[in-house]
PDB file of C-alpha atoms in Angstrom:
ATOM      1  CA  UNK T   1      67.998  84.744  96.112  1.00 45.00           C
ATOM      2  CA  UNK T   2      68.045  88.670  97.085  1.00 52.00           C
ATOM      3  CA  UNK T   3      69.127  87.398 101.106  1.00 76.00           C
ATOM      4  CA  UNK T   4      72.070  89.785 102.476  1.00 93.00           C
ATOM      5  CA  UNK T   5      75.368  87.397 103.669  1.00 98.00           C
ATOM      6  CA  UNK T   6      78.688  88.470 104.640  1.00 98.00           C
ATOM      7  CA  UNK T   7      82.264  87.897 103.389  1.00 98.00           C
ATOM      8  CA  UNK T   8      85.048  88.755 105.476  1.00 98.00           C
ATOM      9  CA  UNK T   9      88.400  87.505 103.770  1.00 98.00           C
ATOM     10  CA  UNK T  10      88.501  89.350 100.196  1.00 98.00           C
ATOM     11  CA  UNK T  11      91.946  87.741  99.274  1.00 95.00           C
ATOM     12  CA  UNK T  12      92.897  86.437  95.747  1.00 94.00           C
ATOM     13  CA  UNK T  13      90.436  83.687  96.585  1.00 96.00           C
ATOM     14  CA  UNK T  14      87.690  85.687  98.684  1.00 98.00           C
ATOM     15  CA  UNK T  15      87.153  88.528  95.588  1.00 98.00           C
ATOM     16  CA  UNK T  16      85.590  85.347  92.770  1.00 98.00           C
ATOM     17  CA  UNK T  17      83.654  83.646  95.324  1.00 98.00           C
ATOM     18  CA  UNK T  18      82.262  87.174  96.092  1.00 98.00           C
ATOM     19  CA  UNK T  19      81.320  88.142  92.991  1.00 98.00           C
ATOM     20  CA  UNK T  20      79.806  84.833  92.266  1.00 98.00           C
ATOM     21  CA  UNK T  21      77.809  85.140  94.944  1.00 98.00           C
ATOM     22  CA  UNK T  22      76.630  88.527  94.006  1.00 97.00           C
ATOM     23  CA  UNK T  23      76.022  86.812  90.579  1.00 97.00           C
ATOM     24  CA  UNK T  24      73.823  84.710  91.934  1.00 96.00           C
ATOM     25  CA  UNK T  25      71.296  87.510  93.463  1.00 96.00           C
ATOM     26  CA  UNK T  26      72.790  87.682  96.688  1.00 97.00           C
ATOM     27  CA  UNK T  27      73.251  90.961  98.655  1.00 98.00           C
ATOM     28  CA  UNK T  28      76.922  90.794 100.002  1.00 98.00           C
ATOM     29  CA  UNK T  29      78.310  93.118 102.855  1.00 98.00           C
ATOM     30  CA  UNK T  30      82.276  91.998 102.135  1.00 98.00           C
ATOM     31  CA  UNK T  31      84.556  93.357 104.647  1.00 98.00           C
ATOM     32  CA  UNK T  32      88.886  92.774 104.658  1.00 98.00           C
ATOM     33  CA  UNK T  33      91.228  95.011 107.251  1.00 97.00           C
ATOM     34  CA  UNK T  34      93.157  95.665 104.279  1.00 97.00           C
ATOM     35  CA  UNK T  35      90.824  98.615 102.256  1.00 95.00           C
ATOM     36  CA  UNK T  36      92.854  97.882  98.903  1.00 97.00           C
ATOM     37  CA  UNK T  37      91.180  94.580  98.888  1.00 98.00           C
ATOM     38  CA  UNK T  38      87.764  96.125  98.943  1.00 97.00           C
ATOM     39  CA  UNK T  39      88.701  98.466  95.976  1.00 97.00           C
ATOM     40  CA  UNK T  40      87.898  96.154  93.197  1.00 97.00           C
ATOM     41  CA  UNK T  41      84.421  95.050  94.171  1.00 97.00           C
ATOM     42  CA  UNK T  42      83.576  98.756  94.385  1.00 96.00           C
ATOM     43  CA  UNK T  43      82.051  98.344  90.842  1.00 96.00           C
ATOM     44  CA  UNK T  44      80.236  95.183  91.419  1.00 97.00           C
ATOM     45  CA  UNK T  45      76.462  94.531  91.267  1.00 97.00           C
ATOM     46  CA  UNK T  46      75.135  93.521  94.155  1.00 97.00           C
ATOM     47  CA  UNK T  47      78.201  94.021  96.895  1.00 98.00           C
ATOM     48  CA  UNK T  48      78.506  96.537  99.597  1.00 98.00           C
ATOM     49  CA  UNK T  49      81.742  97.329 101.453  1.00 98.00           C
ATOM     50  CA  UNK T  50      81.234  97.298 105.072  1.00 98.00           C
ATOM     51  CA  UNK T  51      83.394  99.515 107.306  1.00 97.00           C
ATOM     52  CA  UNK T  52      84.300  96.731 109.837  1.00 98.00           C
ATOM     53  CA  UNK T  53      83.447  93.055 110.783  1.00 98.00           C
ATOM     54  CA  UNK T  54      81.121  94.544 113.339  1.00 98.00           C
ATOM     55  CA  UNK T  55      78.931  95.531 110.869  1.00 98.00           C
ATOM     56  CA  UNK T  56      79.215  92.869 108.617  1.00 98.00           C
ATOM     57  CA  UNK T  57      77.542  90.639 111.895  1.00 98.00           C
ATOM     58  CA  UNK T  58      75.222  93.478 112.755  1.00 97.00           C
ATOM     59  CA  UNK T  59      73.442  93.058 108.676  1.00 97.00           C
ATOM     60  CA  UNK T  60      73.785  89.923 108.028  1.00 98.00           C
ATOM     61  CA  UNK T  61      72.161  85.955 109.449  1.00 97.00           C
ATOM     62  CA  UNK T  62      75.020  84.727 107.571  1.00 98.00           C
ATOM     63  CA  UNK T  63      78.816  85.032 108.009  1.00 98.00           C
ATOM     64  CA  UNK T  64      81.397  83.708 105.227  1.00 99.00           C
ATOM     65  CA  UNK T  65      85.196  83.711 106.646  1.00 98.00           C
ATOM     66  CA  UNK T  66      87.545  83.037 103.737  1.00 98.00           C
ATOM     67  CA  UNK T  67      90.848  83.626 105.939  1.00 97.00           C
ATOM     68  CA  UNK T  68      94.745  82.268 106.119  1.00 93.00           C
ATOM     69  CA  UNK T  69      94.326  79.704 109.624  1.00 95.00           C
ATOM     70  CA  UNK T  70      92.914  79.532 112.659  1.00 96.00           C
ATOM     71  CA  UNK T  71      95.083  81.928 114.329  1.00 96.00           C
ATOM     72  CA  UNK T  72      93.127  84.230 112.783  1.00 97.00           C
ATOM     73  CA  UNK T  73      89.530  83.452 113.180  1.00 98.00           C
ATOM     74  CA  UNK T  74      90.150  82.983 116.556  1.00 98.00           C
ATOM     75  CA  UNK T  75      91.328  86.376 116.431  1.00 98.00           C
ATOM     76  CA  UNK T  76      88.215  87.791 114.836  1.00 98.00           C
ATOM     77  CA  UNK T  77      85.676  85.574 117.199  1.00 98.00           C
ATOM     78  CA  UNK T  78      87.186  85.779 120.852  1.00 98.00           C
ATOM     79  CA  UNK T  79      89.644  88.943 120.522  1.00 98.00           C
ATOM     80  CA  UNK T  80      87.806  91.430 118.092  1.00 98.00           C
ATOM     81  CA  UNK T  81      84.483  89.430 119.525  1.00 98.00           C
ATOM     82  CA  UNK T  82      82.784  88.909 116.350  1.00 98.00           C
ATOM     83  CA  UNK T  83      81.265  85.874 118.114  1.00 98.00           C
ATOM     84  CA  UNK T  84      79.390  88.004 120.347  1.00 97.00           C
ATOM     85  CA  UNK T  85      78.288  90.598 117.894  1.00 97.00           C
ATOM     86  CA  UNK T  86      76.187  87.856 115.796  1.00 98.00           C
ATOM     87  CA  UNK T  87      72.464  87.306 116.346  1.00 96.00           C
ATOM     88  CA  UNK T  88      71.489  84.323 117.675  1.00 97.00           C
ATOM     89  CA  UNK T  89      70.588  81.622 114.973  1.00 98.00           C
ATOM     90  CA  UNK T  90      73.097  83.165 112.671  1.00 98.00           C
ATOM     91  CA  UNK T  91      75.402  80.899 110.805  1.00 98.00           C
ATOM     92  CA  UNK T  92      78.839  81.218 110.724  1.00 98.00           C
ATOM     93  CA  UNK T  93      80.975  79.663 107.269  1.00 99.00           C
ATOM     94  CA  UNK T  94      84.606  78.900 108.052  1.00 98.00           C
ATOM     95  CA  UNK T  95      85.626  78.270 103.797  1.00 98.00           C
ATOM     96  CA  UNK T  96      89.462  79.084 104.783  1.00 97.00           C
ATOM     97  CA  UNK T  97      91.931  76.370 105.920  1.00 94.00           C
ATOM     98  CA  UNK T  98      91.527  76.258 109.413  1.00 97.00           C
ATOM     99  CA  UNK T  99      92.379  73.446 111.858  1.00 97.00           C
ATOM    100  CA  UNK T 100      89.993  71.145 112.613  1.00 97.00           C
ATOM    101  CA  UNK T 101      90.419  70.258 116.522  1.00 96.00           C
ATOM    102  CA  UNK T 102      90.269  74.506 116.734  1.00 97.00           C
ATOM    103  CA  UNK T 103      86.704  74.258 114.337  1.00 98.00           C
ATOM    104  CA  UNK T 104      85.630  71.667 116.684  1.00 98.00           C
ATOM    105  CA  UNK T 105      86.147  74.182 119.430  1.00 98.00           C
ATOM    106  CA  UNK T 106      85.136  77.144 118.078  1.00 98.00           C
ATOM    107  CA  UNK T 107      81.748  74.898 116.915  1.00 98.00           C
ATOM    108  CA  UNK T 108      80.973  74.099 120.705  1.00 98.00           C
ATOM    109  CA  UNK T 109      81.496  77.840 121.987  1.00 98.00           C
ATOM    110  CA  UNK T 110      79.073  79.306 119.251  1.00 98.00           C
ATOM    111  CA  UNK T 111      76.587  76.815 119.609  1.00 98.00           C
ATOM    112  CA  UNK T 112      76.641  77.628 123.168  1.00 97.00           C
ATOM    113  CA  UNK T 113      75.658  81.063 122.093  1.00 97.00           C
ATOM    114  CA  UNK T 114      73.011  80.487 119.580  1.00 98.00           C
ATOM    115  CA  UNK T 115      75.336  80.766 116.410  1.00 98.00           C
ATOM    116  CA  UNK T 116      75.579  77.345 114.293  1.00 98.00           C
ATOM    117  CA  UNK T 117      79.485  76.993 112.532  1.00 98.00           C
ATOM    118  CA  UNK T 118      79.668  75.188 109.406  1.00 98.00           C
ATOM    119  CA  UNK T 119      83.385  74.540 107.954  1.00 98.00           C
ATOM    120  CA  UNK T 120      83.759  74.430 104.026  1.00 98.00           C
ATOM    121  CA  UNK T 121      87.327  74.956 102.874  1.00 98.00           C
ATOM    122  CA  UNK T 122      87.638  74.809  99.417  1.00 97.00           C
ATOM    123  CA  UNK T 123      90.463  73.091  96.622  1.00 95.00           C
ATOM    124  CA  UNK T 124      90.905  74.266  92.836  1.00 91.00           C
ATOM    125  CA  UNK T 125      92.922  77.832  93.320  1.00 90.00           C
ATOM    126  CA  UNK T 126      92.086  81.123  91.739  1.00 92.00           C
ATOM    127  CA  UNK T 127      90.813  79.872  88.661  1.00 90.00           C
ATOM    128  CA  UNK T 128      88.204  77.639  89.934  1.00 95.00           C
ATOM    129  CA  UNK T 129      87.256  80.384  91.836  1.00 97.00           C
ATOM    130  CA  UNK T 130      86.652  82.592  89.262  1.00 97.00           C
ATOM    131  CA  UNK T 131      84.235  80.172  87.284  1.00 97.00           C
ATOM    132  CA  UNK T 132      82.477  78.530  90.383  1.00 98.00           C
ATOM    133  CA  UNK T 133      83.653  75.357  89.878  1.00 98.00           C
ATOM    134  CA  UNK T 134      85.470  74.554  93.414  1.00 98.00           C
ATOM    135  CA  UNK T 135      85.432  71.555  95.473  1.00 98.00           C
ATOM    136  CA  UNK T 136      83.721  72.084  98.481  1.00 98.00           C
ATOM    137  CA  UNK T 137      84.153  69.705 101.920  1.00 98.00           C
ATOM    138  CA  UNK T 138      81.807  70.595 104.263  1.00 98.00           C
ATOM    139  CA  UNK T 139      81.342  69.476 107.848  1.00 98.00           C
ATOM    140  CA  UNK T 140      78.470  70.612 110.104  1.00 98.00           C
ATOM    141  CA  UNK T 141      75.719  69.185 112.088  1.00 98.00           C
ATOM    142  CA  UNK T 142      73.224  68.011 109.119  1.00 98.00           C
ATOM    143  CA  UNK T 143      70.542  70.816 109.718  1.00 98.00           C
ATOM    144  CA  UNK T 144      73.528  73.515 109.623  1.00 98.00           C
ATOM    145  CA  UNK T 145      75.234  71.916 106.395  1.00 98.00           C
ATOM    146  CA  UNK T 146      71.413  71.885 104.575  1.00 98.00           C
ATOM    147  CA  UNK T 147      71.153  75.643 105.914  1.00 97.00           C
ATOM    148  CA  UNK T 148      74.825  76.071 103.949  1.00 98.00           C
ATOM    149  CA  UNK T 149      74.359  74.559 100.754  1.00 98.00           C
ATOM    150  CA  UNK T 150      72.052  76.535  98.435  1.00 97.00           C
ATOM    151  CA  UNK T 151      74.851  79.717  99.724  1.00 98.00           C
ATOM    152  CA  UNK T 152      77.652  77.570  98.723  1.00 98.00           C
ATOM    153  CA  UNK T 153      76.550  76.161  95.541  1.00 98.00           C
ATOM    154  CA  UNK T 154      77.659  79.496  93.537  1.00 98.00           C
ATOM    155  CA  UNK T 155      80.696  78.898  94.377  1.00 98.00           C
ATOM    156  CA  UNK T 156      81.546  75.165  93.816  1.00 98.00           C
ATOM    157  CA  UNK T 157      80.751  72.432  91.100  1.00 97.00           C
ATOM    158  CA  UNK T 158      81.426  69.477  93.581  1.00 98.00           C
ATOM    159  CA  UNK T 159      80.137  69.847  96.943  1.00 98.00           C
ATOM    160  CA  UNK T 160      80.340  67.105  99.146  1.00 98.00           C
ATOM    161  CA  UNK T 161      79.135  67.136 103.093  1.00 98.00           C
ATOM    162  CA  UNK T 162      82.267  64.977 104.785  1.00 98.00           C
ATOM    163  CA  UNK T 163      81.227  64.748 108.348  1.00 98.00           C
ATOM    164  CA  UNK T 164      80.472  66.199 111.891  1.00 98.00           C
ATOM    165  CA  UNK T 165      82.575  69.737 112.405  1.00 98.00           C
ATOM    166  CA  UNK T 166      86.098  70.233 112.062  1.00 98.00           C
ATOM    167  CA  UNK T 167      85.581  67.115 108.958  1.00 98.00           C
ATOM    168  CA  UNK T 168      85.692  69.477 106.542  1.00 98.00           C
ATOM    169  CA  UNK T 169      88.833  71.395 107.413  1.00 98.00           C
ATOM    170  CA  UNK T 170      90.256  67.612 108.216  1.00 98.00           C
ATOM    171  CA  UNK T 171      89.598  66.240 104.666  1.00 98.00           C
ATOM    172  CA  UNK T 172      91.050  69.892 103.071  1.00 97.00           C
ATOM    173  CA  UNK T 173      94.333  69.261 104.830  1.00 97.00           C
ATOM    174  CA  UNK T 174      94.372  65.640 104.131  1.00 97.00           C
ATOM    175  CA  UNK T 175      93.643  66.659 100.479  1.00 95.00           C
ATOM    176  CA  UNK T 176      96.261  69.230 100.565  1.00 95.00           C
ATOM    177  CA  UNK T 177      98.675  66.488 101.710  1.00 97.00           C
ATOM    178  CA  UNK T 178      97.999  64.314  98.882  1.00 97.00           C
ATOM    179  CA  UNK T 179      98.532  67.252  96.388  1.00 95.00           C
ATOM    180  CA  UNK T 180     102.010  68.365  97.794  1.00 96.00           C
ATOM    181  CA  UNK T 181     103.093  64.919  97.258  1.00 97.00           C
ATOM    182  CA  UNK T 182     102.251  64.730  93.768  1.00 98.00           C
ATOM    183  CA  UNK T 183     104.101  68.053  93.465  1.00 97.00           C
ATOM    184  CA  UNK T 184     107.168  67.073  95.254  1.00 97.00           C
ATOM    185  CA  UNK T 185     107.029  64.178  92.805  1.00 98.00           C
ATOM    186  CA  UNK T 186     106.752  65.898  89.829  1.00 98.00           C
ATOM    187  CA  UNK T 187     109.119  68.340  90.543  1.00 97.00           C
ATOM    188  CA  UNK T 188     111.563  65.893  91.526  1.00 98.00           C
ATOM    189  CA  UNK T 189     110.977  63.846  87.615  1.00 98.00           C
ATOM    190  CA  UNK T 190     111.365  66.734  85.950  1.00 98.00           C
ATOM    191  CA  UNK T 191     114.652  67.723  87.403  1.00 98.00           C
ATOM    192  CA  UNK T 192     115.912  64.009  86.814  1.00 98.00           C
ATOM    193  CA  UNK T 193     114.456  64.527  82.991  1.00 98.00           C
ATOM    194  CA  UNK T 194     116.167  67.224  82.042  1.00 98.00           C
ATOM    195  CA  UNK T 195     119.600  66.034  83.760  1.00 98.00           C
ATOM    196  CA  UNK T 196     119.218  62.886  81.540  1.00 98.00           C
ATOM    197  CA  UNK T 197     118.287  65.306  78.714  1.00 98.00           C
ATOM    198  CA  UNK T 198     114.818  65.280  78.340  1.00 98.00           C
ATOM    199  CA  UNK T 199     112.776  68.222  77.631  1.00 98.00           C
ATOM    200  CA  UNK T 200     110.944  68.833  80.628  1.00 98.00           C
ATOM    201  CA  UNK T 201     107.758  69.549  78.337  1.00 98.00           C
ATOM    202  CA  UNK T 202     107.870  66.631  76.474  1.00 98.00           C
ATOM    203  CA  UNK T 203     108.225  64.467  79.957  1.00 98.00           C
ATOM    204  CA  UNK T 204     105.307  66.326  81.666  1.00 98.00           C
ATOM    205  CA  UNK T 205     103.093  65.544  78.497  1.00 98.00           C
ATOM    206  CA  UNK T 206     104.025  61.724  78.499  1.00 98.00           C
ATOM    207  CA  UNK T 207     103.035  61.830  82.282  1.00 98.00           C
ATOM    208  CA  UNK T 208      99.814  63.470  81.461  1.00 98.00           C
ATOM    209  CA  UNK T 209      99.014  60.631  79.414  1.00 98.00           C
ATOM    210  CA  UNK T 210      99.931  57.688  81.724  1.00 98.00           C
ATOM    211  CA  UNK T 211      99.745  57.211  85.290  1.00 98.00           C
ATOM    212  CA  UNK T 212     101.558  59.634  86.390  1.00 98.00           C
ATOM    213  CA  UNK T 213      99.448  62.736  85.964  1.00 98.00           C
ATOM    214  CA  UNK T 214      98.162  64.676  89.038  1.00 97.00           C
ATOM    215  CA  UNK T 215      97.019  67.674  89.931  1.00 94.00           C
ATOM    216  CA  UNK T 216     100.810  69.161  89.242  1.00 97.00           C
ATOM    217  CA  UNK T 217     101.308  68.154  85.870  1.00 98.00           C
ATOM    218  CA  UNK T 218      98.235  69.182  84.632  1.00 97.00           C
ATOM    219  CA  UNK T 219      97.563  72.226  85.351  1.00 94.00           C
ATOM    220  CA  UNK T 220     100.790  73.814  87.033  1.00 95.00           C
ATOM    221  CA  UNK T 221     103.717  72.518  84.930  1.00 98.00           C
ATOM    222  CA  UNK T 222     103.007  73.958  81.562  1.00 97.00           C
ATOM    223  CA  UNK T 223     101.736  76.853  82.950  1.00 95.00           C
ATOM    224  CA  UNK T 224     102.964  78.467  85.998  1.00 96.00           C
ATOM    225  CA  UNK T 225     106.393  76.361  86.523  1.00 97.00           C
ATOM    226  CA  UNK T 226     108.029  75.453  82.895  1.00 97.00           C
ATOM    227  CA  UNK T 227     106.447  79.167  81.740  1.00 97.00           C
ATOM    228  CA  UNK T 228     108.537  80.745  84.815  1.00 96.00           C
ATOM    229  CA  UNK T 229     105.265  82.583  85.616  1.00 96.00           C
ATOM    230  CA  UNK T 230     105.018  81.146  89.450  1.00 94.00           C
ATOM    231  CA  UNK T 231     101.572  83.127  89.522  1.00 90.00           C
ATOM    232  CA  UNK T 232      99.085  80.276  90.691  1.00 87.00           C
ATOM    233  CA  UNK T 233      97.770  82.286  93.699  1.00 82.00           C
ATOM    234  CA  UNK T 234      98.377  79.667  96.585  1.00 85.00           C
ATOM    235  CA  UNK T 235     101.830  80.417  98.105  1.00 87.00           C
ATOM    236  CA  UNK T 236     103.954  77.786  99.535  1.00 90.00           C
ATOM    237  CA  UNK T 237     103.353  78.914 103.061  1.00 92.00           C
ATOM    238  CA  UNK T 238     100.451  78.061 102.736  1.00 89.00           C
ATOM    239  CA  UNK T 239     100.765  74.381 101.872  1.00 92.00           C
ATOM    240  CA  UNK T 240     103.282  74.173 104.415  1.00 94.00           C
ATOM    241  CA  UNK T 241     100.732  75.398 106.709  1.00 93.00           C
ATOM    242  CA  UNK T 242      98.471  72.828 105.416  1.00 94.00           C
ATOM    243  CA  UNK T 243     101.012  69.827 105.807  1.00 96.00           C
ATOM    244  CA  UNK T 244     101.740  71.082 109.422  1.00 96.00           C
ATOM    245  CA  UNK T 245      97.715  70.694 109.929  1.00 95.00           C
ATOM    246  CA  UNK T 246      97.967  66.993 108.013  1.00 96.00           C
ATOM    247  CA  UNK T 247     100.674  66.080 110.182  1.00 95.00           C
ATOM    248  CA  UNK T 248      98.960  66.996 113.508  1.00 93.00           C
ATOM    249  CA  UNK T 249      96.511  64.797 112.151  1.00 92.00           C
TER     250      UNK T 249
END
């Protein structure tokens, strides 16, 4: 593609969809407050670590923000006035969790300003990440979302436009919601299990092959909760976070 875009967000998740992107020919200017994050990507083909947000906006048509909520791209936009450093007709990728009546705000004030906002949260974790096979929900006005697409197709094997903005973040958080409540469940039939005896293991593979699999049992049991590893990358204030957003909903 050879096109220059920016990251800012180089988390567990924001480092893979990075270097995906710089896999797929694009010149990325990556920039995180925290200059440990940056440290790893120092080696990688095709990304440059920027010295501040600032000059992320000032090289690049094309923001990504991979970030915690909303609290904090509001902070970067209004406070730190990111918003006003990018060019007009720049586009502007909100692929963290945000809230979605806040995206529908933030979408009015850039627009006002010349800057389209497209939000694509993503769902799969690290791992998904790391191969480029995320789910992708993306809301936008339909000329921003076809302007998104060929950048966010490195990154995800499912990509599916949901809406006018703030749908994206909506169906994320509504997605996220479904997922904590087939790990409450499974949690909760696993502890009964073993009470009664059962191998946890052996109660989690029975679920896999009937109706109760989800998300949980197939890919977090075995290996992150039965394995005492707890290493999945997505902390549980996060989904919290994300159940607070479902609720408001």
């Amino acid at each position: 593609m050879g096109a220059a875009i920016g990251f800012i967000g180089i988390g567990q998740m924001g480092r893979p969809m990075v270097e995906r992107l710089a896999g797929a020919g694009l010149q990325v200017h990556a920039f995180d407050r925290r200059a440990e994050a940056l440290e790893p990507l120092a080696t990688v083909a095709g990304v440059h670590r920027a010295a501040s947000a600032d000059a992320v906006a000032d090289a690049c048509d094309t923001v990504i923000l991979m970030l915690p909520d909303s609290r904090i791209v509001d902070a970067l936009l209004w406070t730190d006035g990111l918003a006003a450093r990018m060019k007009r007709g720049s586009l502007l990728i909100d692929m963290g969790s945000s809230d979605p009546n806040a995206t529908r705000a933030n979408q009015t004030r850039l627009a006002a300003a010349g800057v389209a906002l497209v939000d694509a949260p993503v769902s799969g974790g690290v791992r998904r990440a790391v191969d480029g096979s995320l789910a992708i929900m993306v809301g936008g006005a339909p000329a921003d979302v076809e302007r998104a697409l060929p950048l966010l197709a490195p990154m995800g094997k499912t990509i599916v436009p949901v809406g006018p903005p703030g749908a994206g973040h909506a169906v994320k958080a509504l997605n996220n919601y479904v997922s904590a409540a087939g790990l409450v469940a499974a949690c909760e039939a696993l502890v009964a299990a073993e009470k009664f005896g059962i191998d946890p293991s052996v109660a989690n593979k029975v679920f896999n092959a009937s109706t109760g699999r989800n998300n949980t049992t197939d890919v977090k049991v075995e290996q992150f909760m039965l394995s005492s590893a707890f290493n999945s990358g997505f902390a549980a204030a996060l989904m919290r976070k994300d159940l607070d957003t479902a609720h408001a909903l």
